[in-house]
């Protein structure tokens, strides 16, 4: 996924993934939610969020699932503190980002 947020380019195909977390629900569930932490070559951190209509990845979605298949939303959220992700989801030491 490639997005421009606040005039900066975030590209999950090119940037380095540092870790991910999901809520353990089935991927086709309305409440499925996953976060992946990325670092850009310039040292910026962001979350790539994926989820169903009942997740934070689709805020304000009030539609319905057609043919019984829930749509998946994707968001990019730039972070000012990458430690917040690890404090919430990753026990143990924080991996170093190769820059």
XYZ file of N, CA and C in Angstrom:
297
model
N 0.848 -1.169 0.000
C 0.000 0.000 0.000
C 0.894 1.233 0.000
N 0.586 2.153 -0.851
C 1.341 3.396 -0.919
C 0.367 4.557 -0.702
N 0.705 5.414 0.246
C -0.137 6.566 0.556
C 0.739 7.784 0.812
N 0.174 8.951 0.547
C 0.812 10.217 0.894
C -0.003 10.822 2.025
N 0.655 11.056 3.155
C 0.014 11.641 4.324
C 0.865 12.825 4.752
N 0.236 14.000 4.842
C 0.951 15.223 5.218
C 2.200 15.430 4.361
N 2.047 15.225 3.061
C 3.101 15.450 2.060
C 4.275 14.485 2.171
N 4.114 13.388 2.888
C 5.165 12.367 2.996
C 4.651 11.071 2.383
N 5.551 10.342 1.723
C 5.187 9.082 1.077
C 5.467 7.919 2.022
N 4.464 7.061 2.196
C 4.584 5.842 2.994
C 4.258 4.674 2.067
N 5.173 3.703 1.968
C 5.014 2.604 1.033
C 5.354 1.288 1.732
N 4.345 0.478 2.016
C 4.561 -0.776 2.739
C 5.344 -1.796 1.912
N 5.420 -1.608 0.601
C 6.206 -2.523 -0.245
C 7.703 -2.217 -0.177
N 8.061 -0.977 0.137
C 9.467 -0.579 0.156
C 10.030 -0.367 1.557
N 9.188 0.055 2.494
C 9.653 0.346 3.844
C 9.808 -0.939 4.644
N 10.576 -0.865 5.732
C 10.890 -2.050 6.526
C 9.839 -2.281 7.610
N 9.301 -3.496 7.632
C 8.355 -3.904 8.671
C 9.135 -4.299 9.920
N 8.721 -3.769 11.080
C 9.393 -4.066 12.333
C 8.608 -5.026 13.219
N 7.370 -5.279 12.885
C 6.562 -6.190 13.684
C 5.093 -5.947 13.449
N 4.307 -6.971 13.717
C 2.868 -6.818 13.546
C 2.119 -7.482 14.689
N 0.849 -7.148 14.795
C -0.032 -7.660 15.828
C -1.420 -7.746 15.219
N -2.191 -8.775 15.596
C -3.609 -8.802 15.234
C -4.405 -9.259 16.450
N -5.704 -9.023 16.392
C -6.540 -9.290 17.563
C -6.980 -10.745 17.678
N -6.516 -11.631 16.815
C -6.814 -13.048 16.922
C -8.147 -13.475 16.331
N -8.910 -12.536 15.811
C -10.182 -12.881 15.172
C -9.904 -13.417 13.764
N -10.834 -14.192 13.188
C -10.647 -14.646 11.805
C -10.548 -13.458 10.854
N -9.711 -13.591 9.821
C -9.473 -12.477 8.891
C -10.746 -12.010 8.183
N -11.732 -12.885 8.023
C -12.968 -12.473 7.353
C -14.035 -11.960 8.322
N -13.703 -11.822 9.600
C -14.648 -11.309 10.599
C -14.733 -9.790 10.529
N -15.922 -9.260 10.824
C -16.110 -7.805 10.836
C -15.163 -7.119 11.807
N -14.842 -7.776 12.918
C -14.019 -7.165 13.959
C -12.528 -7.457 13.800
N -12.121 -8.147 12.716
C -10.687 -8.425 12.520
C -9.919 -7.114 12.459
N -8.744 -7.091 13.101
C -7.916 -5.888 13.100
C -6.446 -6.280 13.210
N -5.608 -5.645 12.422
C -4.171 -5.912 12.399
C -3.417 -4.598 12.282
N -2.316 -4.491 13.017
C -1.417 -3.337 12.922
C -0.016 -3.841 12.604
N 0.667 -3.152 11.702
C 2.064 -3.447 11.400
C 2.845 -2.152 11.512
N 3.952 -2.201 12.223
C 4.818 -1.042 12.400
C 5.872 -1.036 11.299
N 6.043 0.090 10.625
C 7.033 0.248 9.564
C 7.961 1.413 9.878
N 9.159 1.358 9.308
C 10.100 2.473 9.364
C 10.499 2.808 7.927
N 10.550 4.098 7.629
C 10.954 4.556 6.299
C 12.476 4.667 6.235
N 13.050 4.766 5.040
C 14.505 4.932 4.920
C 15.039 6.178 5.640
N 14.181 7.179 5.825
C 14.612 8.407 6.507
C 14.370 8.357 8.013
N 13.880 7.229 8.530
C 13.712 7.073 9.965
C 12.345 7.424 10.505
N 11.361 7.639 9.647
C 10.000 7.905 10.104
C 9.258 6.611 10.371
N 8.434 6.593 11.401
C 7.671 5.406 11.765
C 6.193 5.619 11.467
N 5.522 4.521 11.109
C 4.085 4.598 10.886
C 3.444 3.233 11.090
N 2.127 3.266 11.327
C 1.337 2.049 11.439
C 0.566 1.842 10.153
N 0.565 0.612 9.666
C -0.317 0.201 8.582
C -1.398 -0.630 9.253
N -2.639 -0.173 9.183
C -3.749 -0.823 9.855
C -4.679 -1.440 8.828
N -5.080 -2.679 9.058
C -5.997 -3.407 8.179
C -7.090 -3.991 9.052
N -8.339 -3.901 8.587
C -9.404 -4.481 9.387
C -10.752 -4.426 8.723
N -11.674 -5.128 9.327
C -13.046 -5.169 8.854
C -13.832 -3.955 9.300
N -15.128 -3.915 8.960
C -15.949 -2.736 9.257
C -16.140 -2.455 10.740
N -15.908 -3.416 11.594
C -16.035 -3.193 13.030
C -14.708 -2.889 13.694
N -13.710 -2.475 12.922
C -12.363 -2.243 13.455
C -11.957 -0.780 13.322
N -10.886 -0.375 14.001
C -10.380 0.992 13.861
C -9.854 1.310 12.458
N -9.653 0.301 11.605
C -9.167 0.544 10.247
C -10.254 1.108 9.346
N -11.505 1.034 9.784
C -12.625 1.579 9.002
C -13.500 2.464 9.878
N -12.950 3.597 10.341
C -13.731 4.450 11.238
C -14.948 5.036 10.532
N -16.059 4.997 11.195
C -17.271 5.613 10.668
C -17.966 4.829 9.580
N -17.509 3.607 9.288
C -18.152 2.832 8.231
C -19.471 2.309 8.750
N -20.561 2.642 8.089
C -21.868 2.218 8.559
C -22.601 1.359 7.558
N -21.876 0.809 6.586
C -22.508 0.004 5.541
C -22.737 -1.426 5.972
N -23.013 -2.246 4.997
C -23.232 -3.653 5.283
C -22.337 -4.479 4.369
N -22.131 -5.717 4.741
C -21.319 -6.617 3.930
C -22.180 -7.203 2.822
N -21.793 -7.003 1.571
C -22.508 -7.582 0.443
C -22.108 -9.037 0.270
N -23.077 -9.886 -0.013
C -22.844 -11.310 -0.252
C -22.153 -11.983 0.931
N -22.324 -11.439 2.132
C -21.761 -12.047 3.324
C -20.265 -11.857 3.490
N -19.650 -11.036 2.651
C -18.203 -10.812 2.736
C -17.970 -9.378 3.179
N -17.344 -9.218 4.328
C -17.083 -7.879 4.855
C -15.920 -7.240 4.108
N -16.019 -5.960 3.764
C -14.889 -5.280 3.127
C -13.764 -5.067 4.136
N -12.563 -4.913 3.646
C -11.414 -4.649 4.499
C -10.967 -3.208 4.270
N -10.703 -2.502 5.345
C -10.190 -1.146 5.247
C -8.700 -1.127 5.523
N -8.021 -0.118 4.995
C -6.586 0.060 5.234
C -6.329 1.522 5.541
N -5.510 1.766 6.539
C -5.112 3.122 6.908
C -3.613 3.161 7.168
N -3.036 4.329 6.955
C -1.656 4.615 7.342
C -1.725 5.710 8.387
N -1.074 5.477 9.524
C -1.034 6.486 10.587
C 0.414 6.771 10.959
N 0.937 7.945 10.582
C 2.298 8.302 10.989
C 2.391 8.375 12.513
N 3.531 7.948 13.057
C 3.738 7.952 14.505
C 4.840 8.929 14.886
N 4.686 9.525 16.044
C 5.754 10.359 16.579
C 6.571 9.576 17.593
N 6.037 8.423 18.037
C 6.736 7.605 19.023
C 6.511 6.133 18.697
N 7.500 5.483 18.101
C 7.370 4.080 17.720
C 7.287 3.156 18.927
N 7.714 3.623 20.080
C 7.669 2.790 21.275
C 6.237 2.488 21.710
N 5.300 3.337 21.382
C 3.912 3.116 21.767
C 3.386 1.800 21.198
N 3.765 1.467 19.975
C 3.342 0.209 19.362
C 3.868 -0.976 20.151
N 5.143 -0.948 20.465
C 5.749 -2.070 21.179
C 5.260 -2.193 22.609
N 4.995 -1.090 23.244
C 4.469 -1.150 24.599
C 3.098 -1.821 24.615
N 2.315 -1.644 23.554
C 0.986 -2.237 23.475
C 1.016 -3.693 23.035
N 1.943 -4.055 22.118
C 1.809 -5.341 21.437
C 2.998 -6.290 21.511
N 4.202 -5.836 21.749
C 5.370 -6.698 21.645
C 6.099 -6.821 22.978
N 6.036 -7.968 23.608
C 6.863 -8.133 24.805
C 8.329 -8.336 24.408
N 9.219 -7.930 25.246
C 10.632 -8.139 24.962
C 11.288 -6.928 24.348
N 12.551 -7.086 23.909
C 13.315 -5.954 23.391
C 12.808 -5.480 22.036
N 13.033 -4.214 21.770
C 12.646 -3.601 20.497
C 13.729 -3.873 19.471
N 13.366 -4.395 18.279
C 14.383 -4.649 17.263
C 14.963 -3.349 16.712
N 16.240 -3.371 16.354
C 16.878 -2.199 15.773
C 16.465 -2.063 14.316
N 16.274 -0.842 13.883
C 15.944 -0.577 12.484
C 17.251 -0.342 11.720
N 17.471 -1.114 10.671
C 18.643 -0.906 9.824
C 18.374 0.285 8.930
N 19.184 1.292 9.054
C 18.961 2.505 8.244
C 20.126 2.728 7.346
